[in-house]
Coordinates of C-alpha atoms and ligand atoms in Angstrom, one line a residue:
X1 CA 109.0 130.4 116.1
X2 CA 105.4 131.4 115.2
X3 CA 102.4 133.4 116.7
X4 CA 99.7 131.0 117.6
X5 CA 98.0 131.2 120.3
X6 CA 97.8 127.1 121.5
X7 CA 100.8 125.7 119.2
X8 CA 104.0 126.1 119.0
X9 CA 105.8 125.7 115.2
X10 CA 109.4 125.7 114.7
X11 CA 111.6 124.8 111.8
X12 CA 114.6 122.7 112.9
X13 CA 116.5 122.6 109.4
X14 CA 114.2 120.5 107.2
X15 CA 111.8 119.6 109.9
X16 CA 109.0 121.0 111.2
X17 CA 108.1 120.4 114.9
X18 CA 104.2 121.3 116.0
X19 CA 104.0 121.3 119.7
X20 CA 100.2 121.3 121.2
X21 CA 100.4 123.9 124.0
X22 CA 97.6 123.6 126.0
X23 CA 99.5 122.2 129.4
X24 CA 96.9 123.6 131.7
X25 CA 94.1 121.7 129.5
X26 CA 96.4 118.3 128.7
X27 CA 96.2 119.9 125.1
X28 CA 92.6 119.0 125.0
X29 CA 91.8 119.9 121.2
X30 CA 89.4 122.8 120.7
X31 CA 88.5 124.5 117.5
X32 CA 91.3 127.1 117.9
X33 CA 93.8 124.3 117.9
X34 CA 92.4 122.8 115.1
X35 CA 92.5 125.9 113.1
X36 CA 96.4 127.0 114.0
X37 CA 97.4 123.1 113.2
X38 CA 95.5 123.4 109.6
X39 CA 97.6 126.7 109.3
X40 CA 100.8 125.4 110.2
X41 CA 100.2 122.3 108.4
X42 CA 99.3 124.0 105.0
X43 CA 102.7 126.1 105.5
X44 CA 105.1 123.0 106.2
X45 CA 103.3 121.4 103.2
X46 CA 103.9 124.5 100.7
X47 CA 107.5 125.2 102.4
X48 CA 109.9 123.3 100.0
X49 CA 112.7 123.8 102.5
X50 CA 110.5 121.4 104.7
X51 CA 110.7 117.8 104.3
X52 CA 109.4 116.3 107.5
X53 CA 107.3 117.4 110.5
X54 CA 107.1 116.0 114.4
X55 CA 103.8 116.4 116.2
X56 CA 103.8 116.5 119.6
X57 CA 102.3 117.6 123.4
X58 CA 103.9 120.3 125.7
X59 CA 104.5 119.4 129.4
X60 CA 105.3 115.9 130.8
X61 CA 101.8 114.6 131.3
X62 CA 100.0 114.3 127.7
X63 CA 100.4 114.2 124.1
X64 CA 96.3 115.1 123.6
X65 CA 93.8 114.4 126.2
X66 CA 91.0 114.2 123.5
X67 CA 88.7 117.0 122.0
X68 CA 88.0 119.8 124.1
X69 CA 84.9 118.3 126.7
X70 CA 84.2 121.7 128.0
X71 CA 83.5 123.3 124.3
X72 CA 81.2 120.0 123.5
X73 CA 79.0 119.7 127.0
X74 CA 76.8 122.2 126.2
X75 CA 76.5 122.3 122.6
X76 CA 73.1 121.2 121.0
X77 CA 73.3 118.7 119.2
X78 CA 71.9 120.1 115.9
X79 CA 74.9 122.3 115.5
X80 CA 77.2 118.9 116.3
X81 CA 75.4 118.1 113.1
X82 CA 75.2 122.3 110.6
X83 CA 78.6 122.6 111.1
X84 CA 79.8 119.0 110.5
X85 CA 81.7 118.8 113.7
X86 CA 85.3 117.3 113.3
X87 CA 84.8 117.2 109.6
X88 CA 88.3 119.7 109.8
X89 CA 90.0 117.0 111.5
X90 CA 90.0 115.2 108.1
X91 CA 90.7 117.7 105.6
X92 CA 93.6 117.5 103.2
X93 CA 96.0 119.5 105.6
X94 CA 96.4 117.3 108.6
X95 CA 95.0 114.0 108.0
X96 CA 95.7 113.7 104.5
X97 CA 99.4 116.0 104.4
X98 CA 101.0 114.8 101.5
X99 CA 104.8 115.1 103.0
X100 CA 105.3 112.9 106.0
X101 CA 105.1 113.6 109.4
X102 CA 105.4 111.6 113.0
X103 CA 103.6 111.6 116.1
X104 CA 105.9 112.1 119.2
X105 CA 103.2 110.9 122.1
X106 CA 104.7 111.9 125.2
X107 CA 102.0 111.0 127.9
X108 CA 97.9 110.5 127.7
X109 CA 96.8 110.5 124.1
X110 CA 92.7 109.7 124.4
X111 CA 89.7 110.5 122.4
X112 CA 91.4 113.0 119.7
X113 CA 94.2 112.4 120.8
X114 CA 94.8 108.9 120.2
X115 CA 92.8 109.7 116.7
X116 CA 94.9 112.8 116.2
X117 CA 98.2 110.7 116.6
X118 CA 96.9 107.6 114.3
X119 CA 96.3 110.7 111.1
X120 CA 100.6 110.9 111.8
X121 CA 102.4 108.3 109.0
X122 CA 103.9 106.4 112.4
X123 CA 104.3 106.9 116.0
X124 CA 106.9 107.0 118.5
X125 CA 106.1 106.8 121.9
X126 CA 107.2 107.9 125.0
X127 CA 107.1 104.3 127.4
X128 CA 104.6 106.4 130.2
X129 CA 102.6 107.2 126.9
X130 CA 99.0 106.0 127.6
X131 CA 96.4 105.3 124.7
X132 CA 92.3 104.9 124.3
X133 CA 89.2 105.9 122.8
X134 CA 87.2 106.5 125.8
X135 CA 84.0 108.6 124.4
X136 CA 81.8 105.5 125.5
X137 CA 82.1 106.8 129.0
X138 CA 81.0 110.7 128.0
X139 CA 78.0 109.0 126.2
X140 CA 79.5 109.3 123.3
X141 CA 82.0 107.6 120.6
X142 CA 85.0 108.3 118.7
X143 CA 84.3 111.0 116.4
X144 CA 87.9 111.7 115.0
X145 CA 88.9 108.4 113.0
X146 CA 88.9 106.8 116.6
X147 CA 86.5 103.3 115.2
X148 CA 88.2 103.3 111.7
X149 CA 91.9 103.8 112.5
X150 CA 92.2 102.1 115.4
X151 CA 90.8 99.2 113.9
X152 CA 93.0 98.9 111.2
X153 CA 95.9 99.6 113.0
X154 CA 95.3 97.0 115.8
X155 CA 92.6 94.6 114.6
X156 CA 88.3 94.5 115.7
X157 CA 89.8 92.5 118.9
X158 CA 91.8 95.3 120.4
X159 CA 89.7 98.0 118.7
X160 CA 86.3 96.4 120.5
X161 CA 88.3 96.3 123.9
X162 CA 89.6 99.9 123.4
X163 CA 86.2 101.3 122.5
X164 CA 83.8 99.5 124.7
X165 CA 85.3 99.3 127.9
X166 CA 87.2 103.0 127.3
X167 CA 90.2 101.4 128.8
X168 CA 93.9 102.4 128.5
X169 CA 96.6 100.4 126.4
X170 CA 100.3 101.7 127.7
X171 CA 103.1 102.2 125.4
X172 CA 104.3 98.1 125.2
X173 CA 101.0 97.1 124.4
X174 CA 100.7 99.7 121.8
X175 CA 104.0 98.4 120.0
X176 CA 103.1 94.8 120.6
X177 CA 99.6 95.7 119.2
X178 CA 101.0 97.0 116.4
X179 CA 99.8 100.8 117.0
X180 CA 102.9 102.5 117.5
X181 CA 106.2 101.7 115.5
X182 CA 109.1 102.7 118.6
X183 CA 108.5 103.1 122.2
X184 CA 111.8 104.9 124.0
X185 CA 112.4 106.4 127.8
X186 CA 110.6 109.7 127.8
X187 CA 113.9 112.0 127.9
X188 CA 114.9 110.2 124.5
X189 CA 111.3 111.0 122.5
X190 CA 112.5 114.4 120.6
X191 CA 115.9 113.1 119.9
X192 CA 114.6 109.9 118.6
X193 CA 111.5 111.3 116.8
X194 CA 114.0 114.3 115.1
X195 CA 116.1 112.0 114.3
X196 CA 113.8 109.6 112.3
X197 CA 112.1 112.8 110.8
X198 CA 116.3 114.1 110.1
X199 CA 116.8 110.5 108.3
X200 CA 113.0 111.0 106.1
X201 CA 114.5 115.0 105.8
X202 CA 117.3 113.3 103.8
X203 CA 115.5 111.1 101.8
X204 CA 114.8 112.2 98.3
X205 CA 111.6 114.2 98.2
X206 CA 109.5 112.9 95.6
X207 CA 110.1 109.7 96.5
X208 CA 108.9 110.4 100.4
X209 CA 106.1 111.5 99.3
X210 CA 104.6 108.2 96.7
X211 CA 106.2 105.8 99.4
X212 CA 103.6 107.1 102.3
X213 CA 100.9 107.2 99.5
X214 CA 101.3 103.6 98.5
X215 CA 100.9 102.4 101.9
X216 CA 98.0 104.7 103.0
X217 CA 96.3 103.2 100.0
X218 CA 97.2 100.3 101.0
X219 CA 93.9 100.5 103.6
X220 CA 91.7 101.4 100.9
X221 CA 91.6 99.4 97.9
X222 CA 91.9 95.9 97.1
X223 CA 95.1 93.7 96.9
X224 CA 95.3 93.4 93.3
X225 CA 94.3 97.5 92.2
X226 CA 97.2 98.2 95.6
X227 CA 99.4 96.2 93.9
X228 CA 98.5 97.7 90.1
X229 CA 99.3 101.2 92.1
X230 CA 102.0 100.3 93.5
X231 CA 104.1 99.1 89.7
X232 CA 102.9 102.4 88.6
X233 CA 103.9 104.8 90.8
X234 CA 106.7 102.9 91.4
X235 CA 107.7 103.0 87.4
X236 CA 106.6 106.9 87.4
X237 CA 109.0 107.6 89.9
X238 CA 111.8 106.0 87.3
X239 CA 111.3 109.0 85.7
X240 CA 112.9 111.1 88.2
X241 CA 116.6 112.8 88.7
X242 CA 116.5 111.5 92.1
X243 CA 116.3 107.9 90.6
X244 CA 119.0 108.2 88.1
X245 CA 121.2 109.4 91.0
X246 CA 120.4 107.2 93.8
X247 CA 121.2 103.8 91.4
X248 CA 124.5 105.9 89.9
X249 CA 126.0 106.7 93.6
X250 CA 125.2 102.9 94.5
X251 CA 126.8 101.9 91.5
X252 CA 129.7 104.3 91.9
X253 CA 129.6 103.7 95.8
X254 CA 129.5 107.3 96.5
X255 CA 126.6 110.1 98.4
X256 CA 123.6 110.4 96.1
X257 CA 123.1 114.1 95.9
X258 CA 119.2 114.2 95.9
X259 CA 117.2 116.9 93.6
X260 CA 113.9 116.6 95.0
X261 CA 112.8 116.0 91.6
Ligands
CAA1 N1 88.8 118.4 127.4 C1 88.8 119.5 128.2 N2 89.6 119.6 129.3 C2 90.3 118.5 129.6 C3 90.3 117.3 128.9 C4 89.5 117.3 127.7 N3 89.4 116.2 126.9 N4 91.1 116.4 129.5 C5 91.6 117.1 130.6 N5 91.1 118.3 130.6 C6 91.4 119.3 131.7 C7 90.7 119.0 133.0 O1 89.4 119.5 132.9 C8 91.6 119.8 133.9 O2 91.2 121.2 133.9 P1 90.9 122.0 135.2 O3 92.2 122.0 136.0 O4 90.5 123.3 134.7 O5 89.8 121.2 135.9 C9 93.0 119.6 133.4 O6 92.8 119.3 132.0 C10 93.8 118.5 134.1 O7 93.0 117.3 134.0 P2 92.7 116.4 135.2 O8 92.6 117.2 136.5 O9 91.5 115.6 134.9 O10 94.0 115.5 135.3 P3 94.2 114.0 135.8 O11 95.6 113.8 135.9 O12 93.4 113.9 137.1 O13 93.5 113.1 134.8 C11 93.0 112.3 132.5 C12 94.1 112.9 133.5 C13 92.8 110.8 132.9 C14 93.6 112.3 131.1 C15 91.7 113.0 132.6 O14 91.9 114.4 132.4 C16 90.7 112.6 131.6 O15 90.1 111.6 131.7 N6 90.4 113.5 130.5 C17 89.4 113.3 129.6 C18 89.8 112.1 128.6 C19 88.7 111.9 127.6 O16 87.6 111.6 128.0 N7 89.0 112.2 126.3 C20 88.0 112.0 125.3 C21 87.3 113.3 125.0 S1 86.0 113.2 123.8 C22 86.7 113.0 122.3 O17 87.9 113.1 122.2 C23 85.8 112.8 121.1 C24 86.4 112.4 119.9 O18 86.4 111.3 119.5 C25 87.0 113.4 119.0

């Protein structure tokens, strides 16, 4: 267990789990958040003993009720703009985490939250779990990923809706719209998301890693330099022990005893 002031960090084997704990505020994502969760995230990534991570919300009620309104209302706007506000939100160490990790939402996940839990590889949800992008109502709009992600997770239909009316989209909707992969009762979440992160835990490393970075490319380059990417890395990763032992075992129809290399 760590020191930080508004998460929690624990390492459960080969699996980190990040718990926002900010109850009294809904986990409402201020700048000291942001700062603990670019620390812990830079540790699970440089941690070889740690494969996986689980993000998720203390209490019953939210996952992340967006960024923190109270820090933002009476900020002027210049400084929105000097220090690049929720440029962090983007940097290499939680957004762009080379090792996978999941988003457990367990209750409201608006504004920065909702953005917060689409940076995740996939999310499981909780079925009271309660998703939008409701900025239009501060005055405002998303400012985390909200307009980009969401749209390519769900489509400009959804998106649109989500953004302009600031409505909510519950936990079915979110699996039927293609935004969250699982949806279980609330008193399975952990166990389900731990044991998804236990199954990528097990997985051989190297291999984890080029798997989430083929399909995160797949939202940024065209079909035919995807699919170019794709043989490659697929053909580097040939080169690894891990390969030569995963195709032996399944020959041999035996455990493959991964390397991590
Ligand atoms: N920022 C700061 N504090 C927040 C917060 C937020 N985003 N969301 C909730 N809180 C605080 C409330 O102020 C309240 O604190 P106090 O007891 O000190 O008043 C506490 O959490 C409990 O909240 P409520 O009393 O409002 O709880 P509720 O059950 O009545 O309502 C809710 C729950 C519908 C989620 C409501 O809290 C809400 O609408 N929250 C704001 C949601 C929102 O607008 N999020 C977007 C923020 S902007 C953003 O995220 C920009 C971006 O793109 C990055």
């Amino acid at each position: 267990m760590s020191t930080y002031e508004n998460i929690l960090v624990e390492q459960r084997g080969a699996v980190t789990l990040v718990t926002l704990n900010r109850p009294q505020a809904l986990n409402a994502l201020n700048s000291a958040v942001l700062g603990e969760l670019i620390d812990a995230f830079a540790a699970f990534q440089a941690d070889d003993s740690q494969r996986c991570a689980v993000l998720t919300g203390s209490g019953e009620k939210a996952f992340a009720a967006g960024a923190d309104i109270k820090e933002m209302v009476d900020k002027p706007s210049v400084d929105f703009f000097l220090d690049d506000h929720f440029s962090g939100w983007q940097s290499d160490l939680v957004s762009r985490t080379r090792k996978p990790w999941i988003a457990a939402v367990n209750g409201f996940a608006l504004g920065g939250g909702c953005e917060l839990a689409m940076m995740a590889d996939f999310i499981i949800a909780a079925d009271t779990a309660k998703f939008g992008q409701p900025e239009i109502k501060l005055g405002v709009a998303p400012g985390m990923g909200g307009s980009q992600r969401l749209t390519r997770a769900v489509g400009k239909a959804k998106a649109m809706d989500m953004c302009l009316t600031g409505r909510m989209m519950d936990a079915e909707e979110a699996e039927r719209s293609g935004l969250v992969s699982r949806v279980v009762p609330l008193d399975g979440l952990m166990e389900e998301a731990m044991k998804a992160a236990e199954a990528i835990a097990g997985m051989p490393a190297m291999a984890a890693m080029v798997n989430k970075e083929m399909v995160d490319k797949a939202f940024e380059t065209t079909l035919e330099q995807g699919l170019l990417l794709e043989r490659r890395l697929f053909q580097i990763l040939t080169a690894t022990e891990d390969k030569v032992e995963g195709m032996k075992a399944f020959v041999e129809k035996r455990e493959a005893n991964w390397k991590g290399r």
